[in-house]
Short mmCIF file of C-alpha atoms in Angstrom, two decimals:
data_model
loop_
_atom_site.label_atom_id
_atom_site.label_comp_id
_atom_site.label_asym_id
_atom_site.label_seq_id
_atom_site.Cartn_x
_atom_site.Cartn_y
_atom_site.Cartn_z
CA HIS H 28 0.00 0.00 0.00
CA PRO H 29 1.43 3.44 -0.95
CA VAL H 30 0.66 4.87 2.51
CA TYR H 31 0.50 1.97 4.96
CA GLY H 32 3.04 -0.46 3.52
CA ARG H 33 2.11 -4.12 3.92
CA VAL H 34 -1.63 -4.55 4.49
CA LEU H 35 -4.25 -7.29 4.38
CA GLU H 36 -6.86 -7.02 1.61
CA ALA H 37 -9.97 -9.05 0.81
CA SER H 38 -9.36 -11.19 -2.27
CA GLN H 39 -13.10 -11.61 -2.90
CA ASP H 40 -16.45 -10.28 -1.70
CA ILE H 41 -17.11 -11.33 1.90
CA GLY H 42 -20.42 -11.04 3.74
CA SER H 43 -20.78 -9.71 7.28
CA GLY H 44 -20.25 -12.53 9.78
CA GLU H 45 -18.27 -14.68 7.34
CA ASP H 46 -14.67 -15.72 7.85
CA ILE H 47 -12.12 -13.51 6.14
CA ILE H 48 -9.30 -15.91 6.94
CA ARG H 49 -8.51 -18.83 9.24
CA GLU H 50 -4.89 -19.62 9.97
CA SER H 51 -2.50 -21.06 12.52
CA PRO H 52 0.21 -18.89 14.07
CA LEU H 53 3.71 -18.98 12.60
CA ILE H 54 5.22 -17.68 15.82
CA LEU H 55 3.71 -18.56 19.19
CA VAL H 56 5.32 -17.53 22.46
CA ASP H 57 4.33 -17.33 26.10
CA SER H 58 2.99 -13.84 26.66
CA PRO H 59 5.63 -11.50 28.12
CA GLN H 60 5.16 -10.08 31.57
CA SER H 61 4.42 -6.41 32.09
CA LEU H 62 7.26 -4.13 31.11
CA SER H 63 6.11 -1.17 33.15
CA HIS H 64 8.75 -1.36 35.87
CA SER H 65 12.47 -0.97 35.26
CA GLY H 66 13.17 -3.25 38.21
CA VAL H 67 12.40 -6.29 36.04
CA GLU H 68 14.57 -5.10 33.15
CA GLN H 69 17.07 -7.95 33.26
CA ALA H 70 14.37 -10.62 33.58
CA ASP H 71 12.50 -9.12 30.62
CA ALA H 72 15.66 -8.86 28.54
CA HIS H 73 16.37 -12.52 29.25
CA TYR H 74 12.82 -13.44 28.23
CA PHE H 75 12.99 -11.75 24.81
CA SER H 76 16.51 -12.97 24.12
CA ARG H 77 15.49 -16.53 25.01
CA GLU H 78 12.33 -16.46 22.87
CA TYR H 79 14.17 -14.93 19.92
CA ALA H 80 16.83 -17.64 20.11
CA LYS H 81 14.10 -20.28 19.69
CA LEU H 82 12.94 -18.86 16.34
CA THR H 83 13.72 -20.73 13.14
CA PRO H 84 15.24 -18.92 10.12
CA ASP H 85 11.79 -18.84 8.48
CA GLN H 86 10.24 -17.30 11.57
CA ARG H 87 12.96 -14.66 11.72
CA GLY H 88 12.28 -13.99 8.06
CA LEU H 89 8.63 -13.33 8.90
CA LEU H 90 9.70 -10.76 11.50
CA GLN H 91 11.59 -8.79 8.85
CA ARG H 92 8.34 -8.23 6.99
CA PHE H 93 7.01 -6.16 9.88
CA GLU H 94 7.77 -2.53 10.46
CA SER H 95 8.18 -1.86 14.17
CA ASN H 96 7.02 1.67 14.88
CA PRO H 97 9.66 3.76 16.66
CA GLU H 98 8.62 4.49 20.22
CA LYS H 99 8.10 8.09 21.25
CA ALA H 100 10.47 7.55 24.13
CA ALA H 101 13.05 4.79 23.99
CA HIS H 102 11.97 1.90 26.20
CA HIS H 103 14.41 1.18 29.01
CA ILE H 104 14.79 -2.42 27.88
CA SER H 105 16.01 -1.35 24.41
CA THR H 106 19.37 -0.41 25.87
CA VAL H 107 20.11 -4.00 26.88
CA LEU H 108 18.71 -5.84 23.86
CA ARG H 109 20.41 -6.49 20.54
CA PRO H 110 18.68 -4.52 17.75
CA GLU H 111 17.14 -7.62 16.14
CA VAL H 112 15.79 -8.78 19.51
CA ASP H 113 14.38 -5.33 20.28
CA HIS H 114 12.67 -5.40 16.86
CA PHE H 115 11.14 -8.75 17.85
CA ARG H 116 9.89 -7.20 21.10
CA ARG H 117 8.21 -4.28 19.35
CA VAL H 118 6.65 -6.42 16.61
CA LEU H 119 5.29 -8.82 19.21
CA HIS H 120 3.79 -5.94 21.16
CA VAL H 121 2.12 -4.16 18.22
CA ASN H 122 1.30 -6.99 15.78
CA GLY H 123 0.91 -9.93 18.16
CA HIS H 124 -2.52 -11.28 19.07
CA ALA H 125 -3.70 -13.02 22.22
CA TYR H 126 -3.98 -16.70 21.37
CA GLY H 127 -6.85 -18.81 22.67
CA THR H 128 -9.08 -15.85 23.66
CA GLY H 129 -8.21 -16.09 27.32
CA THR H 130 -7.83 -19.87 27.52
CA THR H 131 -4.06 -19.65 27.15
CA ASN H 132 -1.44 -17.08 28.07
CA GLN H 133 0.26 -16.88 24.70
CA THR H 134 0.90 -14.30 21.99
CA ALA H 135 0.79 -15.21 18.30
CA LEU H 136 2.14 -13.72 15.07
CA PHE H 137 0.46 -14.74 11.81
CA GLU H 138 1.51 -14.71 8.19
CA HIS H 139 -1.63 -12.78 7.22
CA ILE H 140 -3.77 -11.81 10.24
CA SER H 141 -0.95 -9.83 11.82
CA PHE H 142 -0.90 -7.48 8.81
CA ALA H 143 -4.46 -6.24 9.40
CA ARG H 144 -4.13 -2.52 10.04
CA HIS H 145 -5.65 -0.72 12.98
CA SER H 146 -8.75 1.40 12.48
CA CYS H 147 -11.00 3.00 15.08
CA ALA H 148 -13.86 1.99 12.77
CA SER H 149 -12.57 -1.50 12.00
CA ASN H 150 -14.34 -3.88 9.63
CA SER H 151 -13.30 -7.20 11.21
CA VAL H 152 -13.15 -8.99 14.55
CA TYR H 153 -10.37 -11.33 15.71
CA ASN H 154 -11.26 -14.66 17.31
CA SER H 155 -8.89 -17.39 18.45
CA VAL H 156 -9.52 -21.01 19.40
CA ALA H 157 -6.46 -22.65 20.92
CA GLY H 158 -8.17 -26.05 21.03
CA LEU H 159 -8.48 -26.07 17.23
CA GLY H 160 -5.08 -24.51 16.66
CA VAL H 161 -6.50 -21.74 14.48
CA SER H 162 -7.46 -18.09 14.70
CA ARG H 163 -9.99 -16.23 12.57
CA LEU H 164 -10.73 -12.79 11.27
CA ILE H 165 -14.51 -12.40 10.94
CA ALA H 166 -16.05 -9.69 8.77
CA ALA H 167 -17.97 -7.16 10.86
CA GLN H 168 -19.52 -5.72 7.72
CA ASP H 169 -19.81 -6.60 4.03
CA LEU H 170 -16.44 -6.36 2.27
CA LYS H 171 -15.69 -5.99 -1.42
CA ALA H 172 -12.72 -7.58 -3.17
CA GLY H 173 -9.76 -5.24 -2.69
CA ASP H 174 -11.03 -3.66 0.54
CA MET H 175 -8.37 -3.22 3.22
CA VAL H 176 -9.06 -5.41 6.24
CA SER H 177 -8.75 -3.59 9.56
CA ILE H 178 -9.04 -4.46 13.23
CA SER H 179 -9.18 -2.34 16.35
CA TYR H 180 -6.11 -2.31 18.59
CA ILE H 181 -8.32 -0.93 21.35
CA ALA H 182 -9.07 -4.05 23.37
CA ASN H 183 -11.75 -2.48 25.54
CA LEU H 184 -15.30 -3.06 24.42
CA GLY H 185 -17.33 -0.03 23.49
CA SER H 186 -14.62 1.58 21.34
CA PRO H 187 -17.22 2.94 18.86
CA LEU H 188 -18.34 5.18 21.73
CA TRP H 189 -14.86 6.30 22.72
CA PRO H 190 -14.24 10.01 22.05
CA ARG H 191 -11.33 10.86 19.78
CA TRP H 192 -9.09 12.11 22.58
CA ARG H 193 -9.55 8.87 24.56
CA ARG H 194 -8.77 6.61 21.59
CA LYS H 195 -5.66 8.54 20.61
CA GLU H 196 -4.48 8.59 24.23
CA ASP H 197 -4.91 4.82 24.54
CA LEU H 198 -3.14 4.05 21.25
CA ALA H 199 -0.27 6.42 21.98
CA ASN H 200 0.31 4.98 25.44
CA LYS H 201 0.06 1.32 24.47
CA PHE H 202 1.37 1.25 20.91
CA ALA H 203 3.34 4.50 20.55
CA PHE H 204 1.60 5.73 17.44
CA ASP H 205 -0.70 8.59 16.46
CA CYS H 206 -3.79 7.17 14.82
CA THR H 207 -4.64 8.74 11.45
CA CYS H 208 -7.50 6.40 10.47
CA ALA H 209 -10.49 7.84 8.60
CA ARG H 210 -12.53 8.13 11.77
CA CYS H 211 -9.87 10.01 13.72
CA SER H 212 -9.13 12.26 10.73
CA SER H 213 -12.79 13.18 10.26
CA GLU H 214 -13.56 14.00 13.90
CA GLU H 215 -12.80 17.36 15.46
CA ALA H 216 -9.72 17.40 17.70
CA LEU H 217 -11.35 18.35 21.00
CA PRO H 218 -9.74 17.86 24.42
CA PRO H 219 -11.78 16.32 27.24
CA SER H 220 -13.89 18.70 29.27
CA VAL H 221 -13.39 19.18 32.99
CA GLU H 222 -16.55 17.12 33.60
CA SER H 223 -15.33 14.30 31.34
CA VAL H 224 -12.02 14.11 33.19
CA ALA H 225 -13.88 14.05 36.51
CA LEU H 226 -16.07 11.14 35.32
CA SER H 227 -12.96 9.21 34.24
CA VAL H 228 -11.39 9.73 37.64
CA ALA H 229 -14.63 8.61 39.33
CA LEU H 230 -14.62 5.40 37.26
CA GLU H 231 -11.05 4.63 38.34
CA ARG H 232 -12.09 5.17 41.94
CA LEU H 233 -15.05 2.81 41.47
CA ASP H 234 -12.79 0.17 39.95
CA SER H 235 -10.55 0.34 43.03
CA MET H 236 -13.54 -0.66 45.20
CA TRP H 237 -14.03 -4.00 43.41
CA ASP H 238 -13.15 -6.06 46.50
CA TYR H 239 -15.52 -4.13 48.77
CA LYS H 240 -18.98 -5.24 47.68
CA GLU H 241 -21.30 -2.88 49.57
CA MET H 242 -19.11 0.14 48.87
CA PHE H 243 -18.82 -0.79 45.20
CA LEU H 244 -22.58 -1.24 44.70
CA LYS H 245 -23.48 1.99 46.47
CA THR H 246 -20.85 3.99 44.59
CA ALA H 247 -21.68 2.32 41.27
CA ASP H 248 -25.36 3.23 41.57
CA ALA H 249 -24.48 6.87 42.19
CA HIS H 250 -21.88 6.94 39.40
CA VAL H 251 -24.22 5.42 36.79
CA LYS H 252 -26.88 8.01 37.67
CA THR H 253 -24.32 10.80 37.39
CA CYS H 254 -23.23 9.56 33.95
CA ALA H 255 -26.84 9.18 32.78
CA SER H 256 -27.76 12.72 33.83
CA SER H 257 -24.59 14.33 32.44
CA SER H 258 -24.83 16.84 29.60
CA ASP H 259 -21.21 16.33 28.56
CA PRO H 260 -20.57 15.31 24.90
CA ASP H 261 -18.77 12.20 26.23
CA LYS H 262 -21.79 11.13 28.29
CA THR H 263 -22.53 7.92 26.37
CA TYR H 264 -18.89 6.81 26.59
CA HIS H 265 -18.80 7.27 30.36
CA LEU H 266 -22.18 5.58 30.85
CA PHE H 267 -21.00 2.59 28.80
CA CYS H 268 -17.78 2.27 30.82
CA ALA H 269 -19.72 2.46 34.10
CA CYS H 270 -22.33 -0.14 33.07
CA ASN H 271 -19.67 -2.45 31.68
CA LEU H 272 -17.81 -2.41 35.00
CA VAL H 273 -21.09 -3.11 36.80
CA ARG H 274 -21.79 -6.02 34.42
CA GLU H 275 -18.36 -7.51 35.03
CA PHE H 276 -18.80 -7.17 38.80
CA HIS H 277 -22.18 -8.91 38.91
CA MET H 278 -21.30 -11.69 36.45
CA ASN H 279 -18.12 -12.52 38.37
CA HIS H 280 -20.08 -12.66 41.61
CA TYR H 281 -22.73 -14.82 39.90
CA ARG H 282 -20.02 -17.38 39.20
CA GLN H 283 -18.06 -17.18 42.42
CA SER H 284 -20.11 -15.88 45.37
CA ALA H 285 -22.24 -17.83 47.81
CA ASP H 286 -25.12 -15.44 47.02
CA GLY H 287 -24.25 -15.51 43.32
CA ASP H 288 -27.81 -16.15 42.11
CA THR H 289 -28.83 -12.65 43.21
CA HIS H 290 -26.25 -11.14 40.86
CA LEU H 291 -27.52 -12.56 37.56
CA LEU H 292 -30.45 -10.15 37.16
CA PRO H 293 -28.46 -6.90 37.66
CA GLY H 294 -25.75 -8.37 35.42
CA LEU H 295 -28.28 -8.97 32.63
CA GLU H 296 -29.82 -5.52 33.16
CA ALA H 297 -26.40 -3.92 32.70
CA LEU H 298 -25.81 -6.04 29.58
CA ALA H 299 -29.11 -4.85 28.08
CA ILE H 300 -28.04 -1.23 28.60
CA LEU H 301 -24.72 -1.90 26.87
CA TYR H 302 -26.45 -3.38 23.83
CA GLU H 303 -28.75 -0.33 23.74
CA LEU H 304 -25.81 2.08 23.85
CA LEU H 305 -23.76 0.46 21.07
CA PRO H 306 -24.31 1.95 17.61
CA VAL H 307 -26.24 -0.35 15.28
CA GLY H 308 -23.83 -2.23 13.02
CA SER H 309 -20.70 -1.45 15.07
CA HIS H 310 -18.04 -4.15 15.29
CA ASP H 311 -18.48 -4.16 19.06
CA VAL H 312 -21.96 -5.65 18.67
CA MET H 313 -20.26 -8.79 17.38
CA LYS H 314 -17.65 -8.57 20.15
CA TYR H 315 -20.40 -8.44 22.73
CA THR H 316 -22.11 -11.41 21.19
CA CYS H 317 -18.84 -13.35 21.26
CA GLY H 318 -17.83 -12.21 24.71
CA SER H 319 -20.55 -11.07 27.06
CA LEU H 320 -23.33 -13.49 26.11
CA ALA H 321 -20.81 -16.34 25.95
CA PHE H 322 -19.71 -15.40 29.47
CA VAL H 323 -23.33 -15.68 30.65
CA PHE H 324 -23.53 -19.17 29.15
CA SER H 325 -20.15 -20.34 30.48
CA SER H 326 -21.18 -19.00 33.89
CA GLY H 327 -24.37 -21.05 33.67
CA LEU H 328 -22.27 -24.10 32.86
CA GLN H 329 -20.25 -23.51 36.02
CA ILE H 330 -23.45 -23.02 38.05
CA GLN H 331 -24.76 -26.36 36.72
CA LYS H 332 -21.80 -27.98 38.47
CA SER H 333 -21.56 -25.90 41.62
CA ARG H 334 -25.26 -25.06 42.23
CA PRO H 335 -27.25 -27.53 40.09
CA GLY H 336 -30.55 -26.62 41.79
CA SER H 337 -30.25 -22.90 41.03
CA ALA H 338 -33.45 -21.40 39.63
CA THR H 339 -31.31 -19.06 37.52
CA LEU H 340 -30.44 -21.94 35.20
CA ARG H 341 -33.94 -21.65 33.70
CA VAL H 342 -33.05 -18.14 32.57
CA VAL H 343 -29.65 -19.17 31.20
CA ASN H 344 -31.24 -22.12 29.34
CA ARG H 345 -33.84 -19.86 27.75
CA LEU H 346 -31.23 -17.31 26.67
CA TRP H 347 -29.09 -20.11 25.25
CA ASN H 348 -31.98 -21.55 23.25
CA GLY H 349 -32.67 -18.16 21.71
CA PHE H 350 -29.17 -16.78 21.25
CA GLY H 351 -26.70 -19.64 21.59
CA GLY H 352 -26.67 -19.77 17.79
CA LEU H 353 -24.82 -16.43 17.79
CA VAL H 354 -22.05 -18.01 19.82
CA ARG H 355 -22.03 -21.00 17.48
CA ASP H 356 -21.70 -18.73 14.45
CA ALA H 357 -19.04 -16.54 16.06
CA TYR H 358 -16.93 -19.36 17.53
CA GLY H 359 -17.60 -22.00 14.88
CA LYS H 360 -19.60 -25.19 15.38
CA ASP H 361 -16.36 -27.18 15.81
CA ASP H 362 -15.11 -24.95 18.60
CA PRO H 363 -14.49 -27.06 21.78
CA ASP H 364 -15.99 -24.38 24.04
CA TYR H 365 -19.16 -24.22 21.96
CA PHE H 366 -19.38 -28.02 21.91
CA VAL H 367 -19.26 -28.14 25.73
CA LEU H 368 -22.02 -25.51 25.98
CA ALA H 369 -24.21 -27.31 23.44
CA GLU H 370 -23.70 -30.57 25.30
CA ALA H 371 -24.89 -28.92 28.52
CA PHE H 372 -27.77 -26.79 27.20
CA GLY H 373 -28.74 -28.53 23.95
CA SER H 374 -28.70 -27.29 20.37
CA PRO H 375 -29.73 -23.62 20.19
CA SER H 376 -32.25 -22.17 17.79
CA THR H 377 -31.18 -21.62 14.19
CA LYS H 378 -33.56 -18.68 13.70
CA PRO H 379 -31.96 -15.33 12.71
CA VAL H 380 -31.42 -13.02 15.68
CA LEU H 381 -31.54 -9.23 15.78
CA ILE H 382 -29.78 -7.24 18.47
CA ALA H 383 -33.15 -5.66 19.28
CA GLY H 384 -34.41 -9.16 20.06
CA ILE H 385 -31.59 -9.72 22.55
CA ILE H 386 -32.43 -6.45 24.29
CA VAL H 387 -36.13 -7.33 24.52
CA GLU H 388 -35.38 -10.79 25.91
CA LEU H 389 -32.93 -9.44 28.50
CA ARG H 390 -35.51 -6.84 29.54
CA CYS H 391 -38.13 -9.57 30.01
CA VAL H 392 -36.16 -11.14 32.85
CA LYS H 393 -37.80 -9.96 36.09
CA PRO H 394 -37.18 -10.51 39.82
CA CYS H 395 -39.19 -13.09 41.72
CA ALA H 396 -41.68 -11.30 44.00
CA VAL H 397 -40.55 -13.42 46.95
CA CYS H 398 -36.81 -14.13 46.67
CA GLY H 399 -35.73 -11.64 44.00
CA LEU H 400 -34.08 -14.22 41.72
CA PRO H 401 -34.31 -13.60 37.96
CA VAL H 402 -37.24 -15.32 36.26
CA TYR H 403 -39.40 -15.43 33.12
CA LEU H 404 -42.43 -17.07 34.80
CA HIS H 405 -45.41 -15.03 35.98
CA CYS H 406 -48.69 -15.56 37.76
CA GLY H 407 -51.04 -17.19 35.26
CA ARG H 408 -53.98 -15.20 36.56
CA CYS H 409 -52.84 -11.57 36.54
CA ARG H 410 -49.65 -11.99 34.44
CA SER H 411 -48.08 -9.07 36.30
CA THR H 412 -46.24 -10.70 39.21
CA PHE H 413 -43.23 -12.96 38.70
CA TYR H 414 -42.07 -16.07 40.55
CA CYS H 415 -39.10 -18.39 40.20
CA LEU H 416 -40.89 -21.48 41.57
CA GLU H 417 -44.45 -22.50 42.44
CA ALA H 418 -43.35 -22.62 46.09
CA CYS H 419 -42.66 -18.89 46.00
CA GLN H 420 -46.02 -18.29 44.34
CA ARG H 421 -47.87 -20.20 47.06
CA THR H 422 -45.94 -18.39 49.80
CA HIS H 423 -46.85 -15.04 48.32
CA TRP H 424 -50.53 -15.76 47.61
CA LYS H 425 -52.03 -14.17 50.74
CA GLU H 426 -50.19 -10.91 50.02
CA HIS H 427 -50.76 -11.11 46.27
CA LYS H 428 -54.42 -12.18 46.29
CA ASN H 429 -56.11 -8.75 46.35
CA SER H 430 -53.89 -7.14 43.70
CA CYS H 431 -54.17 -10.29 41.58
CA GLN H 432 -57.98 -10.17 41.61
CA ALA H 433 -57.94 -6.47 40.71
CA ALA H 434 -55.58 -7.13 37.79
CA GLN H 435 -57.74 -10.05 36.62
CA ALA H 436 -60.71 -7.73 36.30
CA GLN H 437 -58.84 -5.92 33.53
CA LEU H 438 -57.84 -9.11 31.72
CA ALA H 439 -59.64 -11.89 29.92
CA PRO H 440 -59.88 -15.10 32.00
CA GLN H 441 -56.50 -16.81 32.23
CA SER H 442 -55.25 -20.22 33.28
CA GLU H 443 -54.43 -20.55 36.94
CA GLN H 444 -51.11 -22.18 36.20
CA MET H 445 -47.79 -20.40 35.83
CA ARG H 446 -46.46 -20.06 32.29
CA PRO H 447 -43.61 -18.29 30.44
CA ILE H 448 -44.07 -14.58 29.81
CA LEU H 449 -43.02 -15.09 26.18
CA THR H 450 -43.90 -17.90 23.80
#
């Protein structure tokens, strides 16, 4: 390419959701430790020198095809590495991809995938399956033959909502380059406002409270309300970051805490908000399908083993039946992780799914009137009060009776049995 050098281009028309390429890594190394502290300089230098020494002549030849961007400030470790080893370090940092999507702690370089350029409005999503030995680039939109394939170096979800200053700050700090993609070039170069900076600081403070449950929940509620009521141009970005942190908190507690079942509903509520905030057609919609919904299902799999009697499994099973096909399509039907989920929850629906449908379904999950657990089932008489089990419905009947009869007067006669809210 006359401007970008070596790039990856589509050789034929590719539809959104289809594989652009599947390939195995040519170079695969254990991921390096953090290089943020000079105190580990010698250990890091030994790591890169050792890994470089393992490379074959062909692998070293692949490295020469990459341009390693000069760093704005020379990294301390560069002074103790041979030039070819320091080049290896920089290429691994900028062009390497996490291998196994969290299932392994390795970094991979590919003959083709690693040449996909960064764009803040990328047209593909990277997915890796260590169990199959392959990684994939999946089209996030329709591509024509000759189109340049791009990915986003910004790992955090919600990047379509990130303001220009935040994206450029992140890319400069992590990859030492000034992004000149079409999106960054077309947006006005505005610094963050005082309010935007304050909201960022408040999010960092909230993140530091992760291990203190009551403090985190109280502060999170106030912070989300502050973001939602803000008039700052970066409001949607800050609200997304806040809700994403809340989602992560609740879903981790759902998996790990003794009272985990109470965390599924607020986790799903936060997920619904995130889907609502993402621009229609953004590449992050696919990322969320691959990541966040899959995390709900893998959490349900863990709950099957640790708390097999949990009423929340009804909700997870229903979500899987409706939307597990998105995970199948994103991961591939041969993916080991998908196979384990399908074995536990059955084959999901093959019907097409719209993001709006996911939002509606997530919003239909309600708290049980007695125990507060997330449910889809409601009173068959009034259809307005929800219960996780018939035992809860019977327990609540004396309190519910009067309001139930009043609601029935406004409805056609209904069956007295509980039934799903949606059919």
